[in-house]
Short mmCIF file of C-alpha atoms and ligand atoms in Angstrom, two decimals:
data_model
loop_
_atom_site.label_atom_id
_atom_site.label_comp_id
_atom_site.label_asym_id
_atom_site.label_seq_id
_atom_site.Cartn_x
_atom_site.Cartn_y
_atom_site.Cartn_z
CA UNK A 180 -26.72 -11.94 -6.56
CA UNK A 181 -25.67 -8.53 -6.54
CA UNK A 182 -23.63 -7.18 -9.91
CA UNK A 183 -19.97 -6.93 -9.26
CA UNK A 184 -17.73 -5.12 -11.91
CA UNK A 185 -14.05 -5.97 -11.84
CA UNK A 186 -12.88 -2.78 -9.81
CA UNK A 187 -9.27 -1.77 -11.14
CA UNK A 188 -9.30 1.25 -8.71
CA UNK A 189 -5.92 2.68 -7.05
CA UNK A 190 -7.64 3.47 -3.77
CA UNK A 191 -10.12 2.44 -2.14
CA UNK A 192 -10.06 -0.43 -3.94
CA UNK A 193 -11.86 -3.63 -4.53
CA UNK A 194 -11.96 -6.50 -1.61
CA UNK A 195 -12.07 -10.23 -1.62
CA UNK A 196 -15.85 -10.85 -2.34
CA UNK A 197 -16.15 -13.60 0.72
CA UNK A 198 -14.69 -10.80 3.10
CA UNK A 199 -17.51 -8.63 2.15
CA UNK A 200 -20.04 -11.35 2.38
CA UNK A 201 -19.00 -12.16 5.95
CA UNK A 202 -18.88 -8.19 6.69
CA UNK A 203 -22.28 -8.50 5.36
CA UNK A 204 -23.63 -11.50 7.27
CA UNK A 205 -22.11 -10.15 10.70
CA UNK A 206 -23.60 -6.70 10.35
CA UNK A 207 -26.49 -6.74 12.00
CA UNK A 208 -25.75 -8.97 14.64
CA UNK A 209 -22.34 -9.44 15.55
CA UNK A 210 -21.51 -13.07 16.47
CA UNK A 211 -24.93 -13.11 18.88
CA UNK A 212 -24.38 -9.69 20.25
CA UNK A 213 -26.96 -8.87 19.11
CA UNK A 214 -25.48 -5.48 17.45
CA UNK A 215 -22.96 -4.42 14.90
CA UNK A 216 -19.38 -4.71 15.41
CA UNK A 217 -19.12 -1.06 14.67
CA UNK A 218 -21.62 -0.35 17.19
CA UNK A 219 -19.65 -2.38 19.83
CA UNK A 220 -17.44 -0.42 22.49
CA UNK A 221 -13.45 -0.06 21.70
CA UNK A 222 -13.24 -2.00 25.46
CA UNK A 223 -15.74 -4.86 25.01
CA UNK A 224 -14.47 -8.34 24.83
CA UNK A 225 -15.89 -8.63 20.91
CA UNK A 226 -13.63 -5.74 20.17
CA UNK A 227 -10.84 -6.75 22.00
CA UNK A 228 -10.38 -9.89 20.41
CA UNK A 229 -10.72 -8.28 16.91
CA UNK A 230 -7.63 -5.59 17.69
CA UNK A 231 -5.86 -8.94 19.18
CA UNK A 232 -6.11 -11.47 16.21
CA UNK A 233 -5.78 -8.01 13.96
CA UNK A 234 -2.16 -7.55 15.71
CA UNK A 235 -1.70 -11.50 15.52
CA UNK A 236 -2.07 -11.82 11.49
CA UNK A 237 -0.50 -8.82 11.10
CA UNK A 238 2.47 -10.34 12.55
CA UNK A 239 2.45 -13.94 11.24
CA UNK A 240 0.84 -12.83 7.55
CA UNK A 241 3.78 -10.33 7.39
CA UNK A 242 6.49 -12.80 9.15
CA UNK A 243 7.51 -9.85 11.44
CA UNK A 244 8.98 -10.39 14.96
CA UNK A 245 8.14 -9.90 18.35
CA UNK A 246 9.91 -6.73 18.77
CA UNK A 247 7.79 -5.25 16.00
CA UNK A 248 5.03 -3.11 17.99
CA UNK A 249 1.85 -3.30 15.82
CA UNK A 250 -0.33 0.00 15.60
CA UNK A 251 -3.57 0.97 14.39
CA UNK A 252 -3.53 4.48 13.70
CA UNK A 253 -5.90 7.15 11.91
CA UNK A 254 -4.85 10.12 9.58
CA UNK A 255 -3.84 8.26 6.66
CA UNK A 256 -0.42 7.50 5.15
CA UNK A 257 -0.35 11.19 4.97
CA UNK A 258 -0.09 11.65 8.40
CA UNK A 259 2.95 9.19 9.29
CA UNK A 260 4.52 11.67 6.72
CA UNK A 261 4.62 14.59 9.46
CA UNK A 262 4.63 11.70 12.55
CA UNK A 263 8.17 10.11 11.61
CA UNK A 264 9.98 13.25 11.12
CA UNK A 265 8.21 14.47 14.76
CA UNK A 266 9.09 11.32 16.25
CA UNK A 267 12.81 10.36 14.69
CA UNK A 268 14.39 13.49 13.51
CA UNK A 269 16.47 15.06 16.40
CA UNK A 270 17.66 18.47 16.57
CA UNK A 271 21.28 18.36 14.14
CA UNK A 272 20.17 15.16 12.89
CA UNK A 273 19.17 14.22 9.07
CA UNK A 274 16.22 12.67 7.47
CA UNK A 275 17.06 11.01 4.94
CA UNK A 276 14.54 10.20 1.73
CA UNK A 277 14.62 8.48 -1.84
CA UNK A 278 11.85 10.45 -3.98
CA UNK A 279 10.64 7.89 -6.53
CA UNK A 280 7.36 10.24 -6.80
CA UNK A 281 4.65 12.42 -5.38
CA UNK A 282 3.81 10.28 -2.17
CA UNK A 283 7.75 10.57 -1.26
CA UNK A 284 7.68 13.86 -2.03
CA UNK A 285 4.81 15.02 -0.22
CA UNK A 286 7.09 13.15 2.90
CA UNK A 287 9.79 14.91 2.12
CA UNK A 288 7.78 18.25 2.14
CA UNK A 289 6.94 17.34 5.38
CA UNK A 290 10.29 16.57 6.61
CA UNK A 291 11.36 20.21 5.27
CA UNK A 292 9.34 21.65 7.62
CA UNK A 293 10.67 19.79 10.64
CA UNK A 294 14.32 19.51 10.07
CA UNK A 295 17.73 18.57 7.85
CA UNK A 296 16.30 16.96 5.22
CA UNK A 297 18.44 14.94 3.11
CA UNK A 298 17.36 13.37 -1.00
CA UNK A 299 19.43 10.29 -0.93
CA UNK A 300 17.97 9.44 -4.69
CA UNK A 301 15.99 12.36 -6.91
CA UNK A 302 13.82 10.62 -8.94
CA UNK A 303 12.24 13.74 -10.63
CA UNK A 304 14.42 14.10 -13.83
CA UNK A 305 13.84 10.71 -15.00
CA UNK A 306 9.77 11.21 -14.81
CA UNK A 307 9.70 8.67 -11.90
CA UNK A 308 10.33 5.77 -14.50
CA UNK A 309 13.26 4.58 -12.33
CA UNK A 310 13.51 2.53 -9.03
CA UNK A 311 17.09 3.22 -7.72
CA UNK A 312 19.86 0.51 -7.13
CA UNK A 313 21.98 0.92 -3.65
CA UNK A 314 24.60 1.96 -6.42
CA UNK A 315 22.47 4.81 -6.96
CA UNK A 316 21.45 5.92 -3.50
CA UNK A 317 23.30 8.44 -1.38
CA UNK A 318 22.98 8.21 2.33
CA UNK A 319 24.65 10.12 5.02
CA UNK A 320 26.13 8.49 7.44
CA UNK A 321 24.36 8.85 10.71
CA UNK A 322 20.89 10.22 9.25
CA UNK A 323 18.05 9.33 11.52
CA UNK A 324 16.58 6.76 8.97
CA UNK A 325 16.65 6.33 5.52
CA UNK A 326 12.75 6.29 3.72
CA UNK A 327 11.74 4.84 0.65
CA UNK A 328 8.09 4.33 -0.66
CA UNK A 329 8.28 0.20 -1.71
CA UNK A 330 5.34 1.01 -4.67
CA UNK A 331 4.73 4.10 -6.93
CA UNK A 332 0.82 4.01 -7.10
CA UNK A 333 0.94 7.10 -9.49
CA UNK A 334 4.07 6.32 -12.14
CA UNK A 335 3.82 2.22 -11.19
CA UNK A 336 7.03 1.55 -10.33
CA UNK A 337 8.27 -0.53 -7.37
CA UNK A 338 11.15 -1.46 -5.52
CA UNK A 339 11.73 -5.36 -6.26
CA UNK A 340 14.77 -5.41 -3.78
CA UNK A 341 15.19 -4.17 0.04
CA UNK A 342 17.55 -0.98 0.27
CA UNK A 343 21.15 -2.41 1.81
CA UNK A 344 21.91 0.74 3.57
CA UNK A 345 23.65 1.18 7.40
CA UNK A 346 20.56 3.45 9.09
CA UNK A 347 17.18 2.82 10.09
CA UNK A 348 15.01 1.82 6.83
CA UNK A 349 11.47 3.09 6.90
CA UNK A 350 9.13 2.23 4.30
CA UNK A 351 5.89 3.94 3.43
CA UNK A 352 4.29 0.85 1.69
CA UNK A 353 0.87 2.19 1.38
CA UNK A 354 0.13 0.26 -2.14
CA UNK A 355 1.95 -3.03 -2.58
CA UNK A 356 1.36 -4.19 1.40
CA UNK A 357 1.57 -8.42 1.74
CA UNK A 358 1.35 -8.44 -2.13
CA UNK A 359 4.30 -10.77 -2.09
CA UNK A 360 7.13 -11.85 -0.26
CA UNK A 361 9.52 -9.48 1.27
CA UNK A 362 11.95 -9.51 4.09
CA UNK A 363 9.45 -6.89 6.47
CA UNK A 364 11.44 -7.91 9.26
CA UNK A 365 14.37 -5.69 7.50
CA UNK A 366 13.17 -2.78 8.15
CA UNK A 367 13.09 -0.87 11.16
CA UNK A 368 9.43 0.69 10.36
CA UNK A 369 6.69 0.54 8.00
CA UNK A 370 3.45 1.97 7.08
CA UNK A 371 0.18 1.62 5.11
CA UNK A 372 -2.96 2.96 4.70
CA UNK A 373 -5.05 0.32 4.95
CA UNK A 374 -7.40 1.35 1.71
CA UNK A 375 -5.37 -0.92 -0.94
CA UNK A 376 -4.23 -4.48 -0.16
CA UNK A 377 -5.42 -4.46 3.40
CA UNK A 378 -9.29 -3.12 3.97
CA UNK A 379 -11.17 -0.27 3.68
CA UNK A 380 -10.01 3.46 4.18
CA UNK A 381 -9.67 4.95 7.78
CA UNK A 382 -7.24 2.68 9.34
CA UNK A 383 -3.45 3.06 8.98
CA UNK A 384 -1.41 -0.25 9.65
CA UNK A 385 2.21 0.88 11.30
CA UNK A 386 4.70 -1.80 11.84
CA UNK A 387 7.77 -0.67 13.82
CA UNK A 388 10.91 -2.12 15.80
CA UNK A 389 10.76 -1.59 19.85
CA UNK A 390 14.77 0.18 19.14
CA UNK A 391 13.03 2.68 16.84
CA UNK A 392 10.00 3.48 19.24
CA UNK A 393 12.09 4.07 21.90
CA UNK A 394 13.88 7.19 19.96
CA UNK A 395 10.13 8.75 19.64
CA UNK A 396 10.01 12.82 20.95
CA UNK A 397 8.72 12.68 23.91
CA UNK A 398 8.14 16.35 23.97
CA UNK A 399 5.26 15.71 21.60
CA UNK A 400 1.93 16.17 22.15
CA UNK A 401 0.67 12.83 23.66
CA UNK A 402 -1.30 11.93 20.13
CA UNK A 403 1.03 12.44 18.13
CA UNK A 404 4.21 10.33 20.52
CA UNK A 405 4.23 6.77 18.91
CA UNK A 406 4.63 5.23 22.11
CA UNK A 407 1.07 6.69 23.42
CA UNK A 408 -0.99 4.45 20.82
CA UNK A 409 2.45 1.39 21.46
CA UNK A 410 1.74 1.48 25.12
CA UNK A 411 -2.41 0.57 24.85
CA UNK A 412 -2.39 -1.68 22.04
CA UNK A 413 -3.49 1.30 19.82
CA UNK A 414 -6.22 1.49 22.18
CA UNK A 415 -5.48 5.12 23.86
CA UNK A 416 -8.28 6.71 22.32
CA UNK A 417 -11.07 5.11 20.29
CA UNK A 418 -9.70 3.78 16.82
CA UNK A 419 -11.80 3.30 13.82
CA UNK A 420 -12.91 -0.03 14.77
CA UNK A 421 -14.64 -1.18 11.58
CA UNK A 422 -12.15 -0.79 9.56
CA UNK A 423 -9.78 -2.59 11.88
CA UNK A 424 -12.28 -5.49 12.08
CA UNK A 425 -12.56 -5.74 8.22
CA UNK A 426 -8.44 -5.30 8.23
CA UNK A 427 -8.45 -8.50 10.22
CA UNK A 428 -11.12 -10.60 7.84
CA UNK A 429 -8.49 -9.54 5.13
CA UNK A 430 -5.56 -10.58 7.11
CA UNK A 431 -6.98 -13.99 7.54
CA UNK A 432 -8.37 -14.45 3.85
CA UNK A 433 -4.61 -13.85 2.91
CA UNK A 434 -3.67 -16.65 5.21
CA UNK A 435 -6.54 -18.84 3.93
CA UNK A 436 -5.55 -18.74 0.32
CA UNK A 437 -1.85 -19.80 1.60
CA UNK A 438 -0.70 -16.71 2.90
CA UNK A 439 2.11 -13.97 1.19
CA UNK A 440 3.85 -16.96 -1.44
CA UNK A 441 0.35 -18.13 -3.02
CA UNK A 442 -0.91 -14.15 -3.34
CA UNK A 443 2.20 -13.26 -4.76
CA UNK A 444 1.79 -16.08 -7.51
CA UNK A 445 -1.27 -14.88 -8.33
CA UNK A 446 -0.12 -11.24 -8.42
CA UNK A 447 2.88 -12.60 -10.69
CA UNK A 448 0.61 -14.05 -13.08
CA UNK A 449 -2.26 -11.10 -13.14
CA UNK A 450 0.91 -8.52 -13.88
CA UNK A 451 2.51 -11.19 -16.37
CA UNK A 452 -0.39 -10.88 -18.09
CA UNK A 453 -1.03 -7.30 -18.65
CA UNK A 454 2.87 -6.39 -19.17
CA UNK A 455 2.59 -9.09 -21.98
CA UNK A 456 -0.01 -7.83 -23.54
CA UNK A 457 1.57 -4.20 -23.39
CA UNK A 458 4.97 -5.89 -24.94
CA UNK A 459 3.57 -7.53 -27.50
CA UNK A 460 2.01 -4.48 -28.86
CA UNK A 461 4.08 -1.57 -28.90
CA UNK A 462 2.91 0.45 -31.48
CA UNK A 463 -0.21 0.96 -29.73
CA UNK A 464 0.38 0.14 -25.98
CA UNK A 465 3.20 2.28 -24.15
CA UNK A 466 4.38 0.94 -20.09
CA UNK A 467 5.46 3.91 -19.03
CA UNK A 468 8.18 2.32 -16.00
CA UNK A 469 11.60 1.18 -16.91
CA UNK A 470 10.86 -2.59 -17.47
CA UNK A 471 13.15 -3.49 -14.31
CA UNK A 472 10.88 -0.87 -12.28
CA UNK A 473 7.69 -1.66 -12.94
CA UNK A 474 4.82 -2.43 -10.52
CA UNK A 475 3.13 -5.51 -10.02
CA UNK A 476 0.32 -3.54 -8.85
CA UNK A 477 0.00 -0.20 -10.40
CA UNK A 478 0.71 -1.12 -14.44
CA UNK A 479 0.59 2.29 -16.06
CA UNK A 480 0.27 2.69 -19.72
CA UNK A 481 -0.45 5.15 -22.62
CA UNK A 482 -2.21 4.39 -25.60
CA UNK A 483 -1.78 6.63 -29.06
CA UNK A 484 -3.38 9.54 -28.05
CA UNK A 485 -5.29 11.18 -25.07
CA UNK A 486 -8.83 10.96 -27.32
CA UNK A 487 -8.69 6.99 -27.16
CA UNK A 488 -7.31 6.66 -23.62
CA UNK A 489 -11.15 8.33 -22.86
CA UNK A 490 -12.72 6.13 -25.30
CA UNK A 491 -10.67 3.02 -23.94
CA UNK A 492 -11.70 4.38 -19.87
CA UNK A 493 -15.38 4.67 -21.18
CA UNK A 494 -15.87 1.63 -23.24
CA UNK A 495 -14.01 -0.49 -20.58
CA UNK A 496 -16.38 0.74 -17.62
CA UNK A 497 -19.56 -0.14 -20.03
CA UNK A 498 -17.98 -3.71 -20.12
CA UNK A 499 -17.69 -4.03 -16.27
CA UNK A 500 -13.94 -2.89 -16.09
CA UNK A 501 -14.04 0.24 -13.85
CA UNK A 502 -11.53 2.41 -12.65
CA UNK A 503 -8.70 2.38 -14.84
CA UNK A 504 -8.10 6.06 -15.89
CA UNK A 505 -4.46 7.07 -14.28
CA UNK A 506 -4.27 9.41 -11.83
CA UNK A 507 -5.32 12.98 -12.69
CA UNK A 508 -1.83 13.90 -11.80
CA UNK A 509 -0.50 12.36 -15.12
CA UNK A 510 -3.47 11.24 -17.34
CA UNK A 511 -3.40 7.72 -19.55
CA UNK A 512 -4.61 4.41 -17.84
CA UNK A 513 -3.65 2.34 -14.79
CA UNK A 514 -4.91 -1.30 -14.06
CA UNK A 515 -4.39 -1.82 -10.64
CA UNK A 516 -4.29 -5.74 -9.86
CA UNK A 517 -4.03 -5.75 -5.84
CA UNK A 518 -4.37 -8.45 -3.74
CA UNK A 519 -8.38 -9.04 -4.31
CA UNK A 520 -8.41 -8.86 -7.81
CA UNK A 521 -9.17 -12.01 -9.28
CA UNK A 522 -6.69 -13.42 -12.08
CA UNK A 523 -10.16 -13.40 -13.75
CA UNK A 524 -9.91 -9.34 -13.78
CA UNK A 525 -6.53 -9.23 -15.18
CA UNK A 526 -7.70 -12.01 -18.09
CA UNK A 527 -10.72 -9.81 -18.89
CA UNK A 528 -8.90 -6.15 -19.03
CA UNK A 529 -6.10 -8.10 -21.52
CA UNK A 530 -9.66 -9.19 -23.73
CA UNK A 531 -10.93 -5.91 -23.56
CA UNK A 532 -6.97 -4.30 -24.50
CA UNK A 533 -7.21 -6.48 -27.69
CA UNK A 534 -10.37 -6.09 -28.36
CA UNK A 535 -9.88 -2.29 -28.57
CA UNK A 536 -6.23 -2.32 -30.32
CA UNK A 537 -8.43 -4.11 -33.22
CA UNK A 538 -11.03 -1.80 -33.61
CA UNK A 539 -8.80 1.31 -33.39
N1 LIG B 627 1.53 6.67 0.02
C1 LIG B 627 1.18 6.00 -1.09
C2 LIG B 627 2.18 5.10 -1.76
C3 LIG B 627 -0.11 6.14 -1.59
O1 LIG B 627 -0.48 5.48 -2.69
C4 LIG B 627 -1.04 6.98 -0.93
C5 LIG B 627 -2.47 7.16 -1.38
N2 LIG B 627 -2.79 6.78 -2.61
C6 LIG B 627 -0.61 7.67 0.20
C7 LIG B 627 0.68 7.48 0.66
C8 LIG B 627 -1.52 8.61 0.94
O2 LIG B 627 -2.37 7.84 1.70
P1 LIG B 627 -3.55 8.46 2.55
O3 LIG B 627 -4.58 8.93 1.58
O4 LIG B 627 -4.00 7.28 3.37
O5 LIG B 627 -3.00 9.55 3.38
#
C-alpha cells in the first residue's frame, strides 16, 4: 500500500483514491490497446468515447441542458479571464464584474484592457470577508454579462445563493465546481479549471448557453473564437487528453457516490466540522469570512500569532495533514475540504486543531 497523507491543498489538489487506482491500473494498457490512454490519438475511437461520456457527465452530474455547449479548453481559468471579454464585450458595450478577491480581480484586469469595464460590487474595503446580496450589487442595464467568482479560494468565502440579476451571468467557478447543488442551468456560462473538484491541472471545463456562443467575436483569431473548439467537440486542435480522461473517471465517481446531493452532504458535514471547531474556540482560532460568507471549501483561519501558524503548518504535515498554510498572498492557514477529501480528513485536522490549542 502506498502512504497517503490527507492532502488539504488549494490546487492541485487531492483525488478520490479509487480514481487514481483505476488511472493506475489502465496506464499501461488502456482497456486492451495495448498502450496508454495518453499515448492514444485525439481521433481514435478510445479517445473519442472518453471526450463523449466526459461531455455526457458533465451534463447530467451538473444537471445542465442541451443548449449548454460543453468545452474542453487549455490555458487555465486564467485564460477564460482574457477569452470572455474577447468573445462578449462589444465595442460601447460594458462588462460587468463583482470583485469578491484576487481571481475576480485579475478578470477584471483583463477586462480593462479590452473594454468598458464596469465593478458592480467592490469587495476590496471589506478585506474580501463579504459575499454580496443582489441588494448590494450594481448592474447596468444592458452590460454584456454580469461575472461573479461562486468560491474565494484565497479569503474562503462563497456565494451560497445565485445572483438574480437581468444580463447574462457568468461564473468563474474554478474552486467549489459540483461541490453541491446549484441551479448551473442559471447561468448563461461557466468555467473551471479542472485542478480542484474535477481532475488534475491542464484541462479547463467551460459550460456555456448556445444564445451566449453565438455573440462570440468572430473577428478573433480562430483559437481564441469559442465557437472554433464548440463546433469540433473541443476537438479542433489536440486537447490535453489525460487530463480530460481522468476529468471523466471523476465525473463518474461523483455520480457513483450519488451524484451532487450526497457530495454536498458530505461537504456539509466536513465544513460543519471545522467551522465548529473554529467557533467553539475563539480565543485561539479566528475564521476570517463573515459567518454568512464563508466557504465550504476554502475554511481560512488565523491562530494567535504568525510564529504558531508555522509551528501548527509544520507539526500538522509531520502528522500526515499537508498543505494547509494559506495562500502566500495573505499568510495564516486554509483547510481545503473539496470533493475527494474524505470526512475522515476533516475529523483528523479538527484532532490535530485541539490537540495543538492544548499544548499552546
Ligand atoms: N479562479 C479561481 C477561483 C482560482 O482559485 C484559480 C486558481 N487557484 C484561478 C481562477 C486560476 O486558475 P488557473 O491557474 O487554472 O488559471
Amino acid at each position: 500500500m502506498a502512504h497517503r497523507v490527507f492532502n488539504f491543498s488549494a490546487g492541485p489538489s487531492t483525488l478520490p483514491l479509487s480514481v487514481l487506482e483505476q488511472v493506475q491500473a489502465e496506464l499501461l494498457d488502456y482497456r486492451g490497446t495495448g498502450m496508454s490512454i495518453m499515448e492514444s490519438s485525439h481521433r481514435s475511437p478510445e479517445y473519442d468515447a472518453v471526450n463523449e461520456s466526459a461531455i455526457a457527465l458533465t451534463r447530467e452530474v451538473l444537471g445542465l441542458p442541451d443548449d449548454f455547449h460543453i468545452l474542453f479548453l487549455t490555458g487555465g481559468a486564467s485564460q477564460q479571464f482574457a477569452m470572455i471579454p474577447m468573445n462578449f464585450l462589444k465595442q460601447g458595450g460594458v462588462g460587468s464584474y463583482v470583485d469578491t478577491g484576487t481571481w475576480s480581480s485579475k478578470a477584471i484586469k483583463e477586462c480593462q484592457g479590452i473594454g468598458e469595464t464596469h465593478v458592480a460590487f467592490a469587495g476590496k474595503g471589506g478585506d474580501y470577508a463579504h459575499i454580496p446580496t443582489d441588494d448590494e450589487l450594481d448592474v447596468p442595464e444592458g452590460a454584456e454579462y454580469l461575472h461573479i467568482t461562486t468560491n474565494n479560494t484565497i479569503k474562503g468565502t462563497q456565494f451560497h445563493h445565485t445572483p438574480n440579476v437581468k444580463v447574462p451571468l457568468i461564473a468563474d467557478m474554478s474552486s467549489d465546481i459540483g461541490s453541491m447543488r446549484r441551479d448551473y442551468s442559471a447561468y448563461s456560462m461557466l468555467y473551471a479549471g479542472a485542478q480542484k473538484n474535477l481532475g488534475p491541472a491542464g484541462v479547463t471545463l467551460v459550460a456555456m448557453r448556445d444564445e451566449l456562443l453565438q455573440k462570440s467575436n468572430d473577428e478573433l483569431p480562430t483559437v481564441l473564437n469559442y465557437k472554433t473548439p464548440a463546433g469540433k467537440k473541443s476537438l479542433y486542435n489536440t486537447p490535453p487528453s489525460f487530463p480530460i480522461y481522468v476529468v471523466n473517471l471523476v465525473l463518474q465517481w461523483i455520480k457513483d457516490q450519488g451524484g451532487l446531493k450526497a457530495v454536498e452532504r458530505v461537504n456539509q458535514q466536513k465544513k460543519d466540522l471545522v467551522y465548529g471547531m473554529i467557533d467553539e474556540h475563539p480565543e485561539f482560532f479566528r475564521g476570517t469570512a463573515e459567518k454568512d460568507s464563508r466557504s465550504w471549501m476554502n475554511l481560512t483561519l488565523r491562530l494567535p500569532d504568525e510564529a504558531m501558524e508555522k509551528r501548527f503548518i509544520a507539526e500538522a504535515k509531520a502528522e500526515g495533514l499537508g498543505g494547509l498554510k494559506g495562500h502566500r498572498s495573505v499568510g495564516g492557514i486554509r483547510v481545503s475540504l473539496y470533493n475527494a477529501m474524505p470526512l475522515a480528513g476533516a475529523e483528523a485536522v479538527c484532532h490535530f486543531m485541539k490537540q495543538f490549542m492544548a499544548k499552546g
